[in-house]
């Protein structure tokens, strides 16, 4: 009798606990469903790429991806103070979208066939090219010079893949989780070169602490069409983002934001791509 009572009480507690967990997980998954009112939207960006996505020491965010994300969120009905920027590192982006951690990702995220099997892309909204950053006195002048050299790039990036497949399969590639670790390795001499998109490398090279130390080779080793990642099948969000990107270009905001973010690094950016048109 006594035993039965205990069991009933435990069952009640267990039921309550399960209900609480269920509530909690659905809250976490709400990465931005309300398009107006007091709701918040979670957007994935990079935290360590000056000129694109950077978390400032003050806690605020800057960069072209941040400006694109803010503009698009505005068109979706979210004011800047309703945006939660979440860090999505290169290797985490598909998972973050599949899990529903964020509503969309604006993080130097190249559109490619492999990724398109897992997520959908709006855009493209920017065209960058893979390039090499080396020390000012380096003898490296082209992609094949990397064979046998120590090279840094990031896990889950197209940059690392391209090096291994085509650019320099015999390079000694060290992969980090972010490019800021790579730039530190380049500065210390632990690696001979850093490879990723020229848009990212120009931003690092222009930072006061690195000024005059590196050179960007300008090799255009690939075409990197930046898209905005959304969960596979979320066509409603995808269409709204594409409309927002079109108006960002036509109302002049795209050009203004590109100049603001890349001008200081003297980065020669490409004209705005057409939504739906990939440069191969
Ligand atoms: N755009 C490339 C990519 O999506 C390299 C930059 C990055 O890792 O974010 O993989």
mmCIF file of C-alpha atoms and ligand atoms in Angstrom:
data_model
loop_
_atom_site.group_PDB
_atom_site.id
_atom_site.type_symbol
_atom_site.label_atom_id
_atom_site.label_comp_id
_atom_site.label_asym_id
_atom_site.label_seq_id
_atom_site.Cartn_x
_atom_site.Cartn_y
_atom_site.Cartn_z
ATOM 1 C CA UNK A 1 0.000 0.000 0.000
ATOM 2 C CA UNK A 2 2.700 2.383 1.086
ATOM 3 C CA UNK A 3 4.818 1.372 -1.868
ATOM 4 C CA UNK A 4 1.965 2.069 -4.281
ATOM 5 C CA UNK A 5 1.509 5.605 -2.982
ATOM 6 C CA UNK A 6 5.171 6.375 -3.503
ATOM 7 C CA UNK A 7 4.951 5.038 -7.044
ATOM 8 C CA UNK A 8 1.963 7.204 -7.889
ATOM 9 C CA UNK A 9 3.710 10.281 -6.511
ATOM 10 C CA UNK A 10 6.869 9.518 -8.513
ATOM 11 C CA UNK A 11 4.820 9.089 -11.667
ATOM 12 C CA UNK A 12 3.227 12.490 -11.121
ATOM 13 C CA UNK A 13 6.635 14.105 -10.616
ATOM 14 C CA UNK A 14 7.995 12.358 -13.685
ATOM 15 C CA UNK A 15 5.045 13.585 -15.759
ATOM 16 C CA UNK A 16 5.645 17.150 -14.598
ATOM 17 C CA UNK A 17 9.351 16.896 -15.366
ATOM 18 C CA UNK A 18 8.658 15.573 -18.848
ATOM 19 C CA UNK A 19 6.187 18.363 -19.547
ATOM 20 C CA UNK A 20 8.754 20.951 -18.396
ATOM 21 C CA UNK A 21 11.454 19.435 -20.638
ATOM 22 C CA UNK A 22 9.119 19.404 -23.620
ATOM 23 C CA UNK A 23 8.350 23.114 -23.066
ATOM 24 C CA UNK A 24 12.031 23.907 -22.720
ATOM 25 C CA UNK A 25 13.035 22.222 -25.937
ATOM 26 C CA UNK A 26 10.292 23.817 -27.986
ATOM 27 C CA UNK A 27 11.407 27.221 -26.638
ATOM 28 C CA UNK A 28 14.946 26.536 -27.776
ATOM 29 C CA UNK A 29 13.759 25.639 -31.227
ATOM 30 C CA UNK A 30 11.848 28.905 -31.620
ATOM 31 C CA UNK A 31 14.564 30.648 -33.580
ATOM 32 C CA UNK A 32 12.237 33.313 -34.872
ATOM 33 C CA UNK A 33 8.738 32.414 -35.911
ATOM 34 C CA UNK A 34 6.891 35.640 -35.197
ATOM 35 C CA UNK A 35 7.440 38.244 -37.868
ATOM 36 C CA UNK A 36 6.252 41.172 -35.793
ATOM 37 C CA UNK A 37 5.575 42.141 -32.218
ATOM 38 C CA UNK A 38 7.989 41.399 -29.388
ATOM 39 C CA UNK A 39 9.517 38.130 -30.681
ATOM 40 C CA UNK A 40 13.208 37.608 -31.219
ATOM 41 C CA UNK A 41 15.074 36.126 -34.149
ATOM 42 C CA UNK A 42 18.296 34.122 -33.916
ATOM 43 C CA UNK A 43 20.757 34.674 -36.747
ATOM 44 C CA UNK A 44 24.060 32.843 -37.237
ATOM 45 C CA UNK A 45 27.157 34.931 -38.012
ATOM 46 C CA UNK A 46 30.920 34.706 -37.561
ATOM 47 C CA UNK A 47 32.421 36.376 -34.487
ATOM 48 C CA UNK A 48 36.061 36.683 -35.591
ATOM 49 C CA UNK A 49 36.121 37.970 -39.174
ATOM 50 C CA UNK A 50 36.753 41.741 -39.286
ATOM 51 C CA UNK A 51 34.820 43.434 -42.119
ATOM 52 C CA UNK A 52 32.334 40.530 -42.323
ATOM 53 C CA UNK A 53 31.223 39.323 -38.916
ATOM 54 C CA UNK A 54 32.974 40.518 -35.788
ATOM 55 C CA UNK A 55 32.015 40.584 -32.124
ATOM 56 C CA UNK A 56 33.558 43.774 -30.763
ATOM 57 C CA UNK A 57 35.043 43.865 -27.247
ATOM 58 C CA UNK A 58 32.024 46.004 -26.250
ATOM 59 C CA UNK A 59 29.732 43.113 -27.220
ATOM 60 C CA UNK A 60 28.331 44.838 -30.318
ATOM 61 C CA UNK A 61 28.633 43.355 -33.813
ATOM 62 C CA UNK A 62 30.076 44.758 -37.040
ATOM 63 C CA UNK A 63 30.746 43.723 -40.623
ATOM 64 C CA UNK A 64 29.029 43.310 -43.971
ATOM 65 C CA UNK A 65 27.369 39.999 -43.007
ATOM 66 C CA UNK A 66 26.018 41.658 -39.861
ATOM 67 C CA UNK A 67 24.622 44.535 -41.949
ATOM 68 C CA UNK A 68 23.046 42.128 -44.462
ATOM 69 C CA UNK A 69 21.549 40.093 -41.613
ATOM 70 C CA UNK A 70 20.159 43.228 -39.951
ATOM 71 C CA UNK A 71 18.651 44.502 -43.215
ATOM 72 C CA UNK A 72 17.052 41.124 -44.015
ATOM 73 C CA UNK A 73 15.709 40.742 -40.464
ATOM 74 C CA UNK A 74 14.202 44.237 -40.811
ATOM 75 C CA UNK A 75 12.315 43.122 -43.923
ATOM 76 C CA UNK A 76 11.110 40.071 -41.994
ATOM 77 C CA UNK A 77 9.670 42.386 -39.336
ATOM 78 C CA UNK A 78 12.422 42.364 -36.688
ATOM 79 C CA UNK A 79 14.021 45.509 -35.307
ATOM 80 C CA UNK A 80 17.771 45.439 -34.515
ATOM 81 C CA UNK A 81 17.037 45.001 -30.798
ATOM 82 C CA UNK A 82 15.026 41.858 -31.599
ATOM 83 C CA UNK A 83 18.054 40.113 -33.154
ATOM 84 C CA UNK A 84 20.165 37.601 -31.228
ATOM 85 C CA UNK A 85 23.416 37.014 -33.091
ATOM 86 C CA UNK A 86 24.728 33.489 -32.520
ATOM 87 C CA UNK A 87 28.223 32.344 -33.490
ATOM 88 C CA UNK A 88 28.175 29.722 -36.255
ATOM 89 C CA UNK A 89 31.684 28.513 -37.063
ATOM 90 C CA UNK A 90 32.411 27.107 -40.516
ATOM 91 C CA UNK A 91 32.011 23.445 -39.553
ATOM 92 C CA UNK A 92 28.835 24.040 -37.490
ATOM 93 C CA UNK A 93 26.648 25.837 -40.024
ATOM 94 C CA UNK A 94 24.652 22.963 -41.535
ATOM 95 C CA UNK A 95 24.059 21.429 -38.104
ATOM 96 C CA UNK A 96 22.908 24.738 -36.608
ATOM 97 C CA UNK A 97 20.282 25.085 -39.347
ATOM 98 C CA UNK A 98 19.194 21.449 -39.181
ATOM 99 C CA UNK A 99 18.780 21.659 -35.395
ATOM 100 C CA UNK A 100 16.849 24.926 -35.652
ATOM 101 C CA UNK A 101 19.345 26.831 -33.476
ATOM 102 C CA UNK A 102 19.071 29.818 -35.815
ATOM 103 C CA UNK A 103 16.516 30.997 -38.373
ATOM 104 C CA UNK A 104 19.159 31.814 -40.971
ATOM 105 C CA UNK A 105 22.933 32.142 -41.359
ATOM 106 C CA UNK A 106 24.902 35.019 -42.892
ATOM 107 C CA UNK A 107 28.497 33.940 -42.333
ATOM 108 C CA UNK A 108 30.745 34.047 -45.449
ATOM 109 C CA UNK A 109 28.780 30.906 -46.332
ATOM 110 C CA UNK A 110 29.527 29.716 -49.866
ATOM 111 C CA UNK A 111 26.768 28.018 -51.816
ATOM 112 C CA UNK A 112 27.826 24.587 -53.086
ATOM 113 C CA UNK A 113 26.195 21.294 -54.104
ATOM 114 C CA UNK A 114 27.365 19.362 -51.064
ATOM 115 C CA UNK A 115 25.859 21.876 -48.644
ATOM 116 C CA UNK A 116 22.681 22.159 -50.745
ATOM 117 C CA UNK A 117 21.901 18.547 -49.874
ATOM 118 C CA UNK A 118 21.529 19.568 -46.221
ATOM 119 C CA UNK A 119 20.355 23.208 -46.264
ATOM 120 C CA UNK A 120 18.812 25.722 -48.659
ATOM 121 C CA UNK A 121 20.436 28.982 -49.722
ATOM 122 C CA UNK A 122 18.992 32.388 -50.503
ATOM 123 C CA UNK A 123 21.140 34.702 -52.588
ATOM 124 C CA UNK A 124 23.906 34.910 -53.587
ATOM 125 C CA UNK A 125 24.521 38.364 -52.081
ATOM 126 C CA UNK A 126 28.322 38.576 -52.491
ATOM 127 C CA UNK A 127 31.103 37.111 -54.625
ATOM 128 C CA UNK A 128 34.519 36.494 -53.073
ATOM 129 C CA UNK A 129 37.537 34.464 -54.231
ATOM 130 C CA UNK A 130 39.871 32.119 -52.421
ATOM 131 C CA UNK A 131 43.292 33.673 -51.916
ATOM 132 C CA UNK A 132 46.514 33.347 -49.931
ATOM 133 C CA UNK A 133 47.820 35.544 -47.141
ATOM 134 C CA UNK A 134 51.565 35.270 -46.515
ATOM 135 C CA UNK A 135 54.260 37.156 -44.596
ATOM 136 C CA UNK A 136 55.486 40.266 -46.371
ATOM 137 C CA UNK A 137 58.878 38.705 -47.255
ATOM 138 C CA UNK A 138 57.433 35.300 -48.294
ATOM 139 C CA UNK A 139 58.620 33.575 -51.505
ATOM 140 C CA UNK A 140 55.173 32.016 -52.095
ATOM 141 C CA UNK A 141 53.582 33.565 -55.180
ATOM 142 C CA UNK A 142 51.115 30.934 -56.436
ATOM 143 C CA UNK A 143 48.911 28.064 -55.294
ATOM 144 C CA UNK A 144 51.285 25.242 -56.227
ATOM 145 C CA UNK A 145 54.075 26.845 -54.127
ATOM 146 C CA UNK A 146 52.101 25.601 -51.114
ATOM 147 C CA UNK A 147 53.024 21.946 -51.767
ATOM 148 C CA UNK A 148 55.355 20.902 -48.956
ATOM 149 C CA UNK A 149 54.657 24.099 -46.990
ATOM 150 C CA UNK A 150 52.721 24.548 -43.774
ATOM 151 C CA UNK A 151 49.333 26.007 -44.515
ATOM 152 C CA UNK A 152 46.454 26.985 -42.260
ATOM 153 C CA UNK A 153 42.737 26.930 -42.982
ATOM 154 C CA UNK A 154 39.478 26.093 -41.244
ATOM 155 C CA UNK A 155 37.650 22.791 -40.769
ATOM 156 C CA UNK A 156 34.439 22.581 -42.774
ATOM 157 C CA UNK A 157 35.417 25.384 -45.156
ATOM 158 C CA UNK A 158 35.534 25.257 -48.940
ATOM 159 C CA UNK A 159 39.037 26.759 -48.639
ATOM 160 C CA UNK A 160 40.423 23.657 -46.893
ATOM 161 C CA UNK A 161 38.641 21.363 -49.358
ATOM 162 C CA UNK A 162 39.930 23.217 -52.434
ATOM 163 C CA UNK A 163 43.523 23.058 -51.217
ATOM 164 C CA UNK A 164 43.353 19.317 -50.664
ATOM 165 C CA UNK A 165 41.514 18.550 -53.904
ATOM 166 C CA UNK A 166 43.050 20.912 -56.425
ATOM 167 C CA UNK A 167 45.214 23.844 -55.357
ATOM 168 C CA UNK A 168 48.033 22.061 -53.502
ATOM 169 C CA UNK A 169 47.253 18.462 -52.450
ATOM 170 C CA UNK A 170 50.758 18.053 -50.972
ATOM 171 C CA UNK A 171 50.563 21.065 -48.668
ATOM 172 C CA UNK A 172 50.813 20.308 -44.968
ATOM 173 C CA UNK A 173 47.357 21.580 -44.068
ATOM 174 C CA UNK A 174 46.609 22.501 -40.454
ATOM 175 C CA UNK A 175 42.933 23.012 -39.797
ATOM 176 C CA UNK A 176 41.593 25.196 -37.019
ATOM 177 C CA UNK A 177 38.024 25.975 -35.993
ATOM 178 C CA UNK A 178 38.358 29.656 -36.965
ATOM 179 C CA UNK A 179 40.556 31.926 -39.059
ATOM 180 C CA UNK A 180 41.652 34.010 -36.067
ATOM 181 C CA UNK A 181 43.668 30.993 -34.856
ATOM 182 C CA UNK A 182 45.246 30.757 -38.330
ATOM 183 C CA UNK A 183 46.292 34.396 -38.399
ATOM 184 C CA UNK A 184 48.047 33.948 -35.065
ATOM 185 C CA UNK A 185 49.913 30.916 -36.502
ATOM 186 C CA UNK A 186 50.930 32.921 -39.564
ATOM 187 C CA UNK A 187 52.222 35.756 -37.420
ATOM 188 C CA UNK A 188 54.234 33.413 -35.209
ATOM 189 C CA UNK A 189 55.709 31.571 -38.215
ATOM 190 C CA UNK A 190 54.062 28.243 -37.297
ATOM 191 C CA UNK A 191 52.571 28.245 -40.808
ATOM 192 C CA UNK A 192 53.808 29.719 -44.104
ATOM 193 C CA UNK A 193 50.422 30.781 -45.456
ATOM 194 C CA UNK A 194 46.766 31.155 -44.601
ATOM 195 C CA UNK A 195 44.133 30.401 -47.203
ATOM 196 C CA UNK A 196 40.514 31.416 -47.371
ATOM 197 C CA UNK A 197 38.344 34.040 -49.086
ATOM 198 C CA UNK A 198 40.057 37.305 -50.052
ATOM 199 C CA UNK A 199 37.219 39.208 -48.316
ATOM 200 C CA UNK A 200 38.194 37.626 -44.984
ATOM 201 C CA UNK A 201 41.956 37.891 -45.487
ATOM 202 C CA UNK A 202 41.767 41.586 -46.472
ATOM 203 C CA UNK A 203 39.918 42.314 -43.233
ATOM 204 C CA UNK A 204 42.633 40.709 -41.103
ATOM 205 C CA UNK A 205 45.511 42.288 -43.032
ATOM 206 C CA UNK A 206 44.011 45.763 -42.514
ATOM 207 C CA UNK A 207 43.797 45.456 -38.722
ATOM 208 C CA UNK A 208 46.107 47.863 -36.880
ATOM 209 C CA UNK A 209 47.897 45.036 -35.090
ATOM 210 C CA UNK A 210 48.810 43.343 -38.390
ATOM 211 C CA UNK A 211 49.356 46.379 -40.641
ATOM 212 C CA UNK A 212 52.388 46.035 -42.929
ATOM 213 C CA UNK A 213 53.132 42.442 -41.859
ATOM 214 C CA UNK A 214 51.353 40.413 -44.534
ATOM 215 C CA UNK A 215 50.596 40.433 -48.238
ATOM 216 C CA UNK A 216 47.467 39.217 -49.968
ATOM 217 C CA UNK A 217 48.433 37.582 -53.260
ATOM 218 C CA UNK A 218 45.244 38.339 -55.251
ATOM 219 C CA UNK A 219 45.169 34.929 -56.976
ATOM 220 C CA UNK A 220 41.382 34.425 -57.319
ATOM 221 C CA UNK A 221 41.746 30.664 -56.785
ATOM 222 C CA UNK A 222 37.968 30.068 -56.744
ATOM 223 C CA UNK A 223 34.576 31.739 -56.907
ATOM 224 C CA UNK A 224 32.860 31.852 -53.521
ATOM 225 C CA UNK A 225 29.195 32.790 -53.930
ATOM 226 C CA UNK A 226 27.955 33.804 -50.481
ATOM 227 C CA UNK A 227 24.421 32.684 -49.722
ATOM 228 C CA UNK A 228 22.145 32.980 -46.718
ATOM 229 C CA UNK A 229 21.571 29.510 -45.304
ATOM 230 C CA UNK A 230 18.094 28.452 -44.170
ATOM 231 C CA UNK A 231 16.668 25.140 -42.971
ATOM 232 C CA UNK A 232 16.006 22.769 -45.858
ATOM 233 C CA UNK A 233 12.414 23.171 -47.019
ATOM 234 C CA UNK A 234 11.802 26.549 -45.340
ATOM 235 C CA UNK A 235 10.704 28.078 -48.634
ATOM 236 C CA UNK A 236 8.656 30.832 -47.012
ATOM 237 C CA UNK A 237 11.730 32.292 -45.261
ATOM 238 C CA UNK A 238 13.911 31.682 -48.314
ATOM 239 C CA UNK A 239 11.585 33.661 -50.609
ATOM 240 C CA UNK A 240 11.324 36.549 -48.145
ATOM 241 C CA UNK A 241 15.119 36.695 -47.825
ATOM 242 C CA UNK A 242 15.560 36.722 -51.606
ATOM 243 C CA UNK A 243 13.100 39.630 -51.879
ATOM 244 C CA UNK A 244 14.987 41.465 -49.116
ATOM 245 C CA UNK A 245 18.325 40.936 -50.890
ATOM 246 C CA UNK A 246 16.917 42.299 -54.150
ATOM 247 C CA UNK A 247 15.676 45.444 -52.437
ATOM 248 C CA UNK A 248 18.978 45.840 -50.541
ATOM 249 C CA UNK A 249 20.715 46.140 -53.903
ATOM 250 C CA UNK A 250 18.072 48.281 -55.635
ATOM 251 C CA UNK A 251 17.700 50.828 -52.811
ATOM 252 C CA UNK A 252 21.487 51.414 -52.595
ATOM 253 C CA UNK A 253 22.017 49.893 -49.137
ATOM 254 C CA UNK A 254 24.139 47.033 -50.496
ATOM 255 C CA UNK A 255 26.683 49.427 -52.056
ATOM 256 C CA UNK A 256 26.743 51.718 -49.021
ATOM 257 C CA UNK A 257 27.338 48.794 -46.636
ATOM 258 C CA UNK A 258 29.961 47.164 -48.864
ATOM 259 C CA UNK A 259 31.923 50.419 -49.031
ATOM 260 C CA UNK A 260 31.608 50.998 -45.296
ATOM 261 C CA UNK A 261 32.890 47.530 -44.412
ATOM 262 C CA UNK A 262 35.469 46.784 -47.126
ATOM 263 C CA UNK A 263 36.627 50.303 -48.007
ATOM 264 C CA UNK A 264 38.997 50.625 -45.017
ATOM 265 C CA UNK A 265 40.735 47.345 -46.031
ATOM 266 C CA UNK A 266 41.109 48.567 -49.662
ATOM 267 C CA UNK A 267 39.396 45.368 -50.762
ATOM 268 C CA UNK A 268 38.336 45.443 -54.411
ATOM 269 C CA UNK A 269 34.896 43.887 -54.220
ATOM 270 C CA UNK A 270 32.902 42.475 -57.118
ATOM 271 C CA UNK A 271 29.604 44.063 -58.189
ATOM 272 C CA UNK A 272 26.450 42.802 -56.464
ATOM 273 C CA UNK A 273 25.535 39.352 -57.789
ATOM 274 C CA UNK A 274 22.047 38.656 -59.115
ATOM 275 C CA UNK A 275 19.883 36.626 -56.767
ATOM 276 C CA UNK A 276 19.639 33.094 -58.174
ATOM 277 C CA UNK A 277 22.729 33.407 -60.382
ATOM 278 C CA UNK A 278 25.824 31.497 -59.284
ATOM 279 C CA UNK A 279 29.229 32.363 -60.765
ATOM 280 C CA UNK A 280 30.937 29.017 -61.390
HETATM 281 N N1 LIG B 1 33.374 30.919 -47.969
HETATM 282 C C1 LIG B 1 34.072 29.754 -47.556
HETATM 283 C C2 LIG B 1 33.133 28.727 -46.944
HETATM 284 O O1 LIG B 1 31.956 28.949 -46.834
HETATM 285 C C3 LIG B 1 35.225 30.054 -46.615
HETATM 286 C C4 LIG B 1 34.883 31.002 -45.494
HETATM 287 C C5 LIG B 1 34.284 30.321 -44.288
HETATM 288 O O2 LIG B 1 34.823 29.300 -43.829
HETATM 289 O O3 LIG B 1 33.310 30.848 -43.767
HETATM 290 O O4 LIG B 1 33.558 27.664 -46.590
#
